[in-house]
PDB file of C-alpha atoms in Angstrom:
ATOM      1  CA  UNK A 148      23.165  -2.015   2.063  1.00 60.00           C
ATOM      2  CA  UNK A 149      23.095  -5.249   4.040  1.00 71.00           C
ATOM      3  CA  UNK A 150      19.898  -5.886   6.848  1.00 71.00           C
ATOM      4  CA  UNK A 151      21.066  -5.529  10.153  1.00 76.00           C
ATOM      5  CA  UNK A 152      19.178  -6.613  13.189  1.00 73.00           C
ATOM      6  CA  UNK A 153      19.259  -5.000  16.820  1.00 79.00           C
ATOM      7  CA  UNK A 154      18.071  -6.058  20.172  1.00 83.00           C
ATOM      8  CA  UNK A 155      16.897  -3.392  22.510  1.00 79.00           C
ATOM      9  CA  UNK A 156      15.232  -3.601  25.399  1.00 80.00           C
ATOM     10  CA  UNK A 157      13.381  -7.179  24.637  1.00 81.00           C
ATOM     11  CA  UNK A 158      12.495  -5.895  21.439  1.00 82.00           C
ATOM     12  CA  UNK A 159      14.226  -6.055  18.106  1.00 78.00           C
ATOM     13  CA  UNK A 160      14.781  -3.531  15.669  1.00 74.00           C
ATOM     14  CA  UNK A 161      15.908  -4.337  11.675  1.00 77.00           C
ATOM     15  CA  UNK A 162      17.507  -1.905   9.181  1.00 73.00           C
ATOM     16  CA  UNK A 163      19.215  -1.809   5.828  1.00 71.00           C
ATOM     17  CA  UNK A 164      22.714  -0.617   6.677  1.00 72.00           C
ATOM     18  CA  UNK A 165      25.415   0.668   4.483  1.00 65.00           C
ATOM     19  CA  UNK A 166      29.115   0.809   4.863  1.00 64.00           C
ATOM     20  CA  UNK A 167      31.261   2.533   6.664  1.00 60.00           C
ATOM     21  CA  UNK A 168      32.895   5.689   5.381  1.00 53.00           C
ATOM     22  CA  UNK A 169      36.617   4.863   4.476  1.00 47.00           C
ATOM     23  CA  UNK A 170      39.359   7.320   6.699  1.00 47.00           C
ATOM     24  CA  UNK A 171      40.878   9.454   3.894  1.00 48.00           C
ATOM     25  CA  UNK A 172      37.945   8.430   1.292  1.00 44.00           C
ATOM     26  CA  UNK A 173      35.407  10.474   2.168  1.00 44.00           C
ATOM     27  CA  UNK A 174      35.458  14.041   2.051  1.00 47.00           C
ATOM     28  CA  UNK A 175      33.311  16.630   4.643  1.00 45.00           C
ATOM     29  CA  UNK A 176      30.717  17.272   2.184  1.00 45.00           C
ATOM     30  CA  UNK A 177      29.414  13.355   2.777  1.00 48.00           C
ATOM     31  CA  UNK A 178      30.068  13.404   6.189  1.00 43.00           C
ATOM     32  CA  UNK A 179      26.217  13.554   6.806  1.00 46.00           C
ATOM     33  CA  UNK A 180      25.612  10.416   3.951  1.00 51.00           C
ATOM     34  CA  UNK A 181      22.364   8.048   5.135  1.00 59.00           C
ATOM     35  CA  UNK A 182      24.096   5.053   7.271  1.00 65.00           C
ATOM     36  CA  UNK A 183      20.845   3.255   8.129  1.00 73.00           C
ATOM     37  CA  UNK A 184      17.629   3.135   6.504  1.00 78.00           C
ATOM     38  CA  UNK A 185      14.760   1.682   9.244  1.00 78.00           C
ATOM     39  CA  UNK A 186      13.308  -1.641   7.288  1.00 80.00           C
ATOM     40  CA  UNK A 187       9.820  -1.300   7.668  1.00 80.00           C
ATOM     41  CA  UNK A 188       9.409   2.305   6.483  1.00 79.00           C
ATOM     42  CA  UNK A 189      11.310   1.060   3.449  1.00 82.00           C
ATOM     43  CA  UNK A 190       9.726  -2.062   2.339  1.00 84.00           C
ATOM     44  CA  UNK A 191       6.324  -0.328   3.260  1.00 85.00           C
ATOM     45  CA  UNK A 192       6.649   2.557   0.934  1.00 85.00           C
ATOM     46  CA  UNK A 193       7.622   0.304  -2.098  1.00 88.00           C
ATOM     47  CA  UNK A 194       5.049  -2.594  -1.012  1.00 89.00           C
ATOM     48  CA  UNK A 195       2.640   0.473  -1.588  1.00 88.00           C
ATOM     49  CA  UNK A 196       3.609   1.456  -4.616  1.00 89.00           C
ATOM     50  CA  UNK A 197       3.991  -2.008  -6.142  1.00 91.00           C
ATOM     51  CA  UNK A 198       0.501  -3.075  -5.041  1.00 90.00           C
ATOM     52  CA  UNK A 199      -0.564  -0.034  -6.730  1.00 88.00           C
ATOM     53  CA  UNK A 200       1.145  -0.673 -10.256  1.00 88.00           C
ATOM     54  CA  UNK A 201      -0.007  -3.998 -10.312  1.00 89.00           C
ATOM     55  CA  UNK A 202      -3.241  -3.833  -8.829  1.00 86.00           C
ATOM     56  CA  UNK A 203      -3.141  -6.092  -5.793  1.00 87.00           C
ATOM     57  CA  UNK A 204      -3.173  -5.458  -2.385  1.00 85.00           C
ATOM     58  CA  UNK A 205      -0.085  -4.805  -0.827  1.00 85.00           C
ATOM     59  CA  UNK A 206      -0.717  -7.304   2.023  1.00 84.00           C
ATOM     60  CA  UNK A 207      -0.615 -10.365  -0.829  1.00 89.00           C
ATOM     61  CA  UNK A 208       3.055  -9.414  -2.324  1.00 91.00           C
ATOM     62  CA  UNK A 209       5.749 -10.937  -0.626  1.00 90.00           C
ATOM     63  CA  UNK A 210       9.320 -10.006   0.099  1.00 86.00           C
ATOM     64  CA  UNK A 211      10.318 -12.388  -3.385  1.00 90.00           C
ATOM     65  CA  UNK A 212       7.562 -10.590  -5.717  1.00 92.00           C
ATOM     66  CA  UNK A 213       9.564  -6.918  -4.346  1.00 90.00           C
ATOM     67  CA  UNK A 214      13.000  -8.521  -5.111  1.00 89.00           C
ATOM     68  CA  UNK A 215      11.514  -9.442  -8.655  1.00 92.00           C
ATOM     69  CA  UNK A 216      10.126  -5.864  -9.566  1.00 93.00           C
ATOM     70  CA  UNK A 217      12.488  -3.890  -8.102  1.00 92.00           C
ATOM     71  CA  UNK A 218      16.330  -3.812  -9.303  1.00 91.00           C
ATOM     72  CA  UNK A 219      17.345  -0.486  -7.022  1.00 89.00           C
ATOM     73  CA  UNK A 220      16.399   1.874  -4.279  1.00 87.00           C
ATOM     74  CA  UNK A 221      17.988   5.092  -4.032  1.00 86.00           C
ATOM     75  CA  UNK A 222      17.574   7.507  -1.003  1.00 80.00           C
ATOM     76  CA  UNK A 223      18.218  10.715  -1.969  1.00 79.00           C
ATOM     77  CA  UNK A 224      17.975  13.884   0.171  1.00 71.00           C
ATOM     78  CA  UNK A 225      15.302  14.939  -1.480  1.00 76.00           C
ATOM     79  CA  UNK A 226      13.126  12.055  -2.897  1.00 82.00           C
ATOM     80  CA  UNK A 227      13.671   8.234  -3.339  1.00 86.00           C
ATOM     81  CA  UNK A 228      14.746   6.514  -6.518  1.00 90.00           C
ATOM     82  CA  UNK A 229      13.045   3.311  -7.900  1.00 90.00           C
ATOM     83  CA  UNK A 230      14.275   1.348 -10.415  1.00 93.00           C
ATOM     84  CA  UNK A 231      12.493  -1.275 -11.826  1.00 93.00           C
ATOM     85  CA  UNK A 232      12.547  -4.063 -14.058  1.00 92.00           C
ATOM     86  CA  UNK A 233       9.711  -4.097 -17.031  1.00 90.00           C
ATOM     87  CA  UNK A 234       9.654  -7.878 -17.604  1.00 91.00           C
ATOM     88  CA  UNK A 235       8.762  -8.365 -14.168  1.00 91.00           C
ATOM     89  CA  UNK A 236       6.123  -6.073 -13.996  1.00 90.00           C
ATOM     90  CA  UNK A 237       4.253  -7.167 -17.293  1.00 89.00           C
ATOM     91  CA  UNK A 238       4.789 -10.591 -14.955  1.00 90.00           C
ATOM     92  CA  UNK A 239       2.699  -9.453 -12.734  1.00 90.00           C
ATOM     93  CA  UNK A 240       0.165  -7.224 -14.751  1.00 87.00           C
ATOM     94  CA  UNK A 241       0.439  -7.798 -18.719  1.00 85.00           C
ATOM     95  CA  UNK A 242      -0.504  -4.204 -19.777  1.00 83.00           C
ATOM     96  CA  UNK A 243       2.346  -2.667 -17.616  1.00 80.00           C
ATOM     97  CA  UNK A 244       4.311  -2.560 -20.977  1.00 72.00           C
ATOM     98  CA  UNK A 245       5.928  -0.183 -22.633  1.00 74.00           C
ATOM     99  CA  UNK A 246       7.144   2.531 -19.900  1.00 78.00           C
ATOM    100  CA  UNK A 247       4.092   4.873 -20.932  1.00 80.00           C
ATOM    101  CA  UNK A 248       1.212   1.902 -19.219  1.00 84.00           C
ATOM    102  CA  UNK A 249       3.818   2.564 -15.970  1.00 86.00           C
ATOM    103  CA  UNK A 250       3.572   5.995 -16.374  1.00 84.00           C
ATOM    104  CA  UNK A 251      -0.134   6.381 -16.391  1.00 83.00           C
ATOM    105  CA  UNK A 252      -0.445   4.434 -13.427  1.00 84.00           C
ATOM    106  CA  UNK A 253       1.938   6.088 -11.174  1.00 84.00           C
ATOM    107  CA  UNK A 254       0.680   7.720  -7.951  1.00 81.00           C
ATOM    108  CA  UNK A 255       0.177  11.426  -7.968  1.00 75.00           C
ATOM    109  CA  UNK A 256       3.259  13.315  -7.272  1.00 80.00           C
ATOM    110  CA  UNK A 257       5.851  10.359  -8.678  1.00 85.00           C
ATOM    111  CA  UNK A 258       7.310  10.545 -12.110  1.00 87.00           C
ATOM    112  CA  UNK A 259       9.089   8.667 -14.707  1.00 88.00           C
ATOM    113  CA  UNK A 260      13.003   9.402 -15.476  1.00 86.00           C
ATOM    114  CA  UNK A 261      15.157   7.829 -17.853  1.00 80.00           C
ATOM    115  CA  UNK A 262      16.790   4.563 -17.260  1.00 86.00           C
ATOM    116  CA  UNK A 263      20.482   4.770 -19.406  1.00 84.00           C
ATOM    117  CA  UNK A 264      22.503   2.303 -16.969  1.00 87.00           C
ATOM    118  CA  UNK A 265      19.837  -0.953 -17.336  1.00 90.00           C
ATOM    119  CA  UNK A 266      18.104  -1.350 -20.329  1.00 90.00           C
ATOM    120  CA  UNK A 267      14.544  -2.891 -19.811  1.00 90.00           C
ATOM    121  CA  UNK A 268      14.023  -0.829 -16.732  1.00 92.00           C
ATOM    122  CA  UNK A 269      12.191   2.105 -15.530  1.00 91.00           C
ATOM    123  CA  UNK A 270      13.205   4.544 -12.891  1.00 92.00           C
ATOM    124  CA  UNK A 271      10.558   6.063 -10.859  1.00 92.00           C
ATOM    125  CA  UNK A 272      10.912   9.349  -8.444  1.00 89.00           C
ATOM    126  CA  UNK A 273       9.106   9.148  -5.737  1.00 88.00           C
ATOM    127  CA  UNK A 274       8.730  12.700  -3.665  1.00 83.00           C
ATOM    128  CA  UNK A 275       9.454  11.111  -0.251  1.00 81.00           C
ATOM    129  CA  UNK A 276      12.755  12.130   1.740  1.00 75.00           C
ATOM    130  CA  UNK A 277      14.257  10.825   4.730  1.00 68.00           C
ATOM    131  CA  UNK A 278      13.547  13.046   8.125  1.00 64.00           C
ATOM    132  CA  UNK A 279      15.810  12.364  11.862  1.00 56.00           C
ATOM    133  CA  UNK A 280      15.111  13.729  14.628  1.00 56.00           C
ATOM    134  CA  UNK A 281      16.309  12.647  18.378  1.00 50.00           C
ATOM    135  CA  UNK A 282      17.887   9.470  16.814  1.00 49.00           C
ATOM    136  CA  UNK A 283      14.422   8.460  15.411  1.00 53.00           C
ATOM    137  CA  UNK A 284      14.042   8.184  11.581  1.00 51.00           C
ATOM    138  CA  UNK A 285      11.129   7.986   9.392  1.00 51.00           C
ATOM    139  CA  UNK A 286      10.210   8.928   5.895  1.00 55.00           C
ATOM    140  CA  UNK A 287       7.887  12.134   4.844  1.00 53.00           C
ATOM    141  CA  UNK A 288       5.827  12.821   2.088  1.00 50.00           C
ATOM    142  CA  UNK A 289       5.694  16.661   0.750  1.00 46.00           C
ATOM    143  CA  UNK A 290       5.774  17.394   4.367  1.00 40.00           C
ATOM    144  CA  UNK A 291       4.091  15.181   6.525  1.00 46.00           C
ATOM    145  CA  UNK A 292       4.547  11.056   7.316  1.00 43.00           C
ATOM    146  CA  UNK A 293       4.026   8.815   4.587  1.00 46.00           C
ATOM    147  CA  UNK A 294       1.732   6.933   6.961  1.00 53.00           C
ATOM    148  CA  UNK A 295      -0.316   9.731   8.212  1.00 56.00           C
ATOM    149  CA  UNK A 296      -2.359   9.409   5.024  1.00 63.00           C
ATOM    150  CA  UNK A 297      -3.208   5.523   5.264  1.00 70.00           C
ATOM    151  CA  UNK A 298      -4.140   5.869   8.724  1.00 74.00           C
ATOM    152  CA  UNK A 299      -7.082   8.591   8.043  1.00 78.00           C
ATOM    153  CA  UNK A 300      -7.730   6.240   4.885  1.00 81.00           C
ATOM    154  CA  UNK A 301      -8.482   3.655   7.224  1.00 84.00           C
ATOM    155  CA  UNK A 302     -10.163   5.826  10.188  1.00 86.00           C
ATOM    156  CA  UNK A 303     -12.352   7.003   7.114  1.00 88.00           C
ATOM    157  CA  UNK A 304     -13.121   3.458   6.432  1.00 90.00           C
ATOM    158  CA  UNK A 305     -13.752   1.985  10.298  1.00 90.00           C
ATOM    159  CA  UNK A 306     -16.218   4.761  10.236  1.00 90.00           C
ATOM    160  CA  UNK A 307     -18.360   4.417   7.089  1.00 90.00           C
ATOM    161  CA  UNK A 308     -18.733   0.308   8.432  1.00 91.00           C
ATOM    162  CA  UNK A 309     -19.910   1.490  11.622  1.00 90.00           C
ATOM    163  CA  UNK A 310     -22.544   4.056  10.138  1.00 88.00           C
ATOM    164  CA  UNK A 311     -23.472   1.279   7.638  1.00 86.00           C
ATOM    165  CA  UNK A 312     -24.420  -0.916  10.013  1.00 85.00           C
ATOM    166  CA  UNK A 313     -26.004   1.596  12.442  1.00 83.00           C
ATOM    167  CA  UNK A 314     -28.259   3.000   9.661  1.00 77.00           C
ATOM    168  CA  UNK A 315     -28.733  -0.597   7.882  1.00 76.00           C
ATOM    169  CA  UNK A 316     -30.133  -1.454  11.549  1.00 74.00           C
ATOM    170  CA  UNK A 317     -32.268   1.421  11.444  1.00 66.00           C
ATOM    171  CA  UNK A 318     -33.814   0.299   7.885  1.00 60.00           C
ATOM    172  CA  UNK A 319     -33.881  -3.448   8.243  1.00 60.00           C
ATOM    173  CA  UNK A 320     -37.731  -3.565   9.144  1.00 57.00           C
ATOM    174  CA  UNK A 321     -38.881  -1.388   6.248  1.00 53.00           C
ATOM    175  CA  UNK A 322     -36.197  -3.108   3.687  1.00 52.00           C
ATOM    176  CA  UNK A 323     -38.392  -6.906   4.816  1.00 50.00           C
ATOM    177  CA  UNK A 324     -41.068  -6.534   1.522  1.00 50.00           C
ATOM    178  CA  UNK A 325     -37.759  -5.896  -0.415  1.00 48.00           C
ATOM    179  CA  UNK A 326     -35.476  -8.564   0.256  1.00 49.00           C
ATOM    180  CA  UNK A 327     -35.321  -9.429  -3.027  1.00 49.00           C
ATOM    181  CA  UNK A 328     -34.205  -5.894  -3.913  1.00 48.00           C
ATOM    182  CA  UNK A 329     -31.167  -6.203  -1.176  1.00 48.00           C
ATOM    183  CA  UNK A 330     -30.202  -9.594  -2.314  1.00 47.00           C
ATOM    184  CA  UNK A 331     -29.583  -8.080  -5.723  1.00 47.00           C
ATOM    185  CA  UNK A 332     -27.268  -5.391  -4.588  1.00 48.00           C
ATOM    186  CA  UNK A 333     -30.124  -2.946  -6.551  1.00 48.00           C
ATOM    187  CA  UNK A 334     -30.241  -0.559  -3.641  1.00 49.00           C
ATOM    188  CA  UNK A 335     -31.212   2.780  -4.497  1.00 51.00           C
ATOM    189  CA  UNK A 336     -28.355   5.023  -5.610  1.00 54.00           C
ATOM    190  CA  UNK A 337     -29.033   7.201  -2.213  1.00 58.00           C
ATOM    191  CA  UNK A 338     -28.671   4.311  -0.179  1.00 61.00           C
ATOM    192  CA  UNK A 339     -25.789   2.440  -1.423  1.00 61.00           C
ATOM    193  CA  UNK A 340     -23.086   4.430   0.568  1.00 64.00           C
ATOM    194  CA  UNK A 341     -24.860   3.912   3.623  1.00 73.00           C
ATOM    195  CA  UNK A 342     -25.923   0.330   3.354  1.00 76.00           C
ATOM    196  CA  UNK A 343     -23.413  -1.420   0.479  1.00 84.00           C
ATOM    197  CA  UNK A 344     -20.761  -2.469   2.965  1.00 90.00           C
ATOM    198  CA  UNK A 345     -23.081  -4.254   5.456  1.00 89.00           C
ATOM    199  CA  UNK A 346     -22.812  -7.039   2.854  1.00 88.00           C
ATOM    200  CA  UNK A 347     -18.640  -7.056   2.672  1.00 92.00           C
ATOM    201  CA  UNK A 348     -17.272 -10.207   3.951  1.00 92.00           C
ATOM    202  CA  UNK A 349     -16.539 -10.874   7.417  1.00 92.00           C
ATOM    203  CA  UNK A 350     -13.078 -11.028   7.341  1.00 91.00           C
ATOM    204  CA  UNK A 351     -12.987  -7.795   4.691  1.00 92.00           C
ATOM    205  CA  UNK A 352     -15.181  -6.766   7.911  1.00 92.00           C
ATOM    206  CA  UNK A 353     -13.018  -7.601  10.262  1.00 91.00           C
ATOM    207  CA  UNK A 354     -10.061  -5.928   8.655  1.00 88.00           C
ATOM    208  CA  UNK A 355     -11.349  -2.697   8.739  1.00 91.00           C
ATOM    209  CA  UNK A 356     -12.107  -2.886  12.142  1.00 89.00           C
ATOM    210  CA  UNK A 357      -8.698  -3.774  12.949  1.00 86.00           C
ATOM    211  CA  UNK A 358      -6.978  -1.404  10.774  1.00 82.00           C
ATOM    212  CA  UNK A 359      -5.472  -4.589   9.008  1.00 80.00           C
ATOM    213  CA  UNK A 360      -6.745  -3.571   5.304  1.00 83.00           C
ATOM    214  CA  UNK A 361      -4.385  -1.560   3.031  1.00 77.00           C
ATOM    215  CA  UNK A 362      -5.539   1.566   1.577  1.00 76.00           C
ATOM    216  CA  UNK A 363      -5.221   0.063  -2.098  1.00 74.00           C
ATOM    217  CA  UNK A 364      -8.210  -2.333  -1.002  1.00 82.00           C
ATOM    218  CA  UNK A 365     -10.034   0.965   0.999  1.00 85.00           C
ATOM    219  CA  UNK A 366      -9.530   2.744  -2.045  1.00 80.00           C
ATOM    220  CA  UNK A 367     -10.772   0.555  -4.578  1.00 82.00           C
ATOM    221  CA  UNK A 368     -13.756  -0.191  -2.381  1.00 87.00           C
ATOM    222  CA  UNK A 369     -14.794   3.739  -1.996  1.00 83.00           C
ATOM    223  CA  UNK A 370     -14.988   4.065  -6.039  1.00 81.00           C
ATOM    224  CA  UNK A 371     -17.257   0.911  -6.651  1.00 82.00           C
ATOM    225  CA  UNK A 372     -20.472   1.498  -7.781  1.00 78.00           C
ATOM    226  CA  UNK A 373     -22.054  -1.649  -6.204  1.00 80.00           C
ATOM    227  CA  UNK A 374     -20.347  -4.049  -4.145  1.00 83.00           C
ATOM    228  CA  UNK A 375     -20.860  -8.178  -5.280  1.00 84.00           C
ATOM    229  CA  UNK A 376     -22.921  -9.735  -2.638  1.00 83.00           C
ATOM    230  CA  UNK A 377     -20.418 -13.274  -3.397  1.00 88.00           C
ATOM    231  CA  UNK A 378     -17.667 -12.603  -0.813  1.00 91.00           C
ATOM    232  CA  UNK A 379     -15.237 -14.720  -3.200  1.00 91.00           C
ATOM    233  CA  UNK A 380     -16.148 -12.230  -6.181  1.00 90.00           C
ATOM    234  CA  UNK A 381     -15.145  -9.207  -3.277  1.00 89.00           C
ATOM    235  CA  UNK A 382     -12.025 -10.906  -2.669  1.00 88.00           C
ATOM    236  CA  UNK A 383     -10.908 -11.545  -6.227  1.00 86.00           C
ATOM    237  CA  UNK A 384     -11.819  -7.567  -6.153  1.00 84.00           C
ATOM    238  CA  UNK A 385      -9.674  -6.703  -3.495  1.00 82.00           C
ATOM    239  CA  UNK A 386      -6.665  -8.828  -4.889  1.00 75.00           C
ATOM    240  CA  UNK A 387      -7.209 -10.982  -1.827  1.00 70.00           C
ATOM    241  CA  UNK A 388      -5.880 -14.680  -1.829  1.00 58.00           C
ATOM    242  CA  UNK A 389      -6.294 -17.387   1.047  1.00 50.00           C
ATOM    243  CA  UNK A 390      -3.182 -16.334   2.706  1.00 45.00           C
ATOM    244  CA  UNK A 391      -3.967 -12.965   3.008  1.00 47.00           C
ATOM    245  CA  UNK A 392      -7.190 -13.925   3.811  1.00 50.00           C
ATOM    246  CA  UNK A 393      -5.707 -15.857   7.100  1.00 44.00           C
ATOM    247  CA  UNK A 394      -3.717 -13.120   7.586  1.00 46.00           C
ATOM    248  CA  UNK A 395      -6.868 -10.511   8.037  1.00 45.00           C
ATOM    249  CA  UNK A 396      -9.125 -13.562  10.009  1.00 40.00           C
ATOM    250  CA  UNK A 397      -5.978 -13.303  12.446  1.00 39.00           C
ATOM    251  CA  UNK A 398      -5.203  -9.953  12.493  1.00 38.00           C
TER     252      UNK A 398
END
């Protein structure tokens, strides 16, 4: 498939398109083959599960890192096909090595096949199929749209800031004789899910306001047992770098 850019109606729409069925080639039973593949569906679904292999948020891989990991994409009715390379992912994270360290870090629901065409490579099933409907197409998960999940991740997330702040606003005059205590991060273990992300960075913050975090970062956030009260240790957390951090500032 090549990318292919439209223009339509002062806006502009890309896609990976493939070629066109041959006269006398192709027979009825691939008469209904995927043409076009939407770009941004695509690249966000394996941006996801890159940034969760490796550990880093999605938002800090860029189009180079993807070509690097990831040798082939095939959409299947059914599910999509990843294959990718094992050099380049031991690159990126050194324990990703043998197949096994992939396998135990895959996402629930994907799976590991065997690779016999590229040796040093992995293929990786992802349950996600292609859906059309009144010429619009988008990719599902086991039923519903892959992004319905990461936007109640981060509708989950906008609203535990806002309650943390509300209540920490609430308990700010009887927290004064500890200040100490909240300096440390040693909040009691009650408190810490209402108070801990008061102290996140502003521009961690701000990208949970503005829906501009990824749900690997949301995620990793919801299972820590204390949060560092340095916002560079919370970015080297959250896989952030500086452009990414401009990014969320600007977002």
């Amino acid at each position: 498939m090549r990318p292919l850019f439209v223009r339509r109606k002062g806006r502009v729409y890309s896609y990976y398109v493939g070629p066109a069925p041959l006269l006398g080639i192709i027979g009825p039973q691939q008469a209904d083959a995927l043409r076009r593949v939407p770009c941004a569906a695509l690249e966000g679904i394996l941006l996801r599960r890159l940034g969760h292999l490796i550990d880093r948020d999605e938002r800090t891989i860029s189009i180079d890192d993807l070509r690097r990991a990831v040798a082939r994409v095939e959409i299947r009715s059914d599910c999509v096909h990843l294959v990718v390379a094992l050099r380049a992912l031991k690159y990126f994270r050194e324990d990703l090595n043998p197949a096994a360290a992939v396998e135990a870090r895959l996402i629930s629901g994907d799976r590991v096949l065997a690779e016999v065409n590229r040796p040093g490579h992995i293929r990786i099933a992802l349950p996600i199929r292609m859906k059309v409907r009144g010429g619009r197409t988008w990719f599902s998960h086991q039923g519903r749209e892959v992004g319905a999940d990461a936007d109640a991740a981060r509708s989950a997330a906008l609203k535990r800031l806002r309650s943390a702040h509300e209540a920490f606003a609430l308990a700010r005059p009887g927290l004064s004789p500890l200040r100490h205590v909240v300096r440390t991060a040693r909040t009691p273990t009650a408190d810490f899910r209402k108070y801990a992300w008061v102290f996140l960075a502003p521009d961690i913050q701000s990208a949970i306001l503005t829906g501009g975090i990824s749900t690997g970062a949301i995620a990793k956030l919801n299972t820590q047992k204390a949060i560092p009260l340095s916002w560079e240790a919370q970015r080297r957390l959250l896989g952030i770098d500086g452009a990414a951090q401009a990014d969320m500032l600007g977002a």
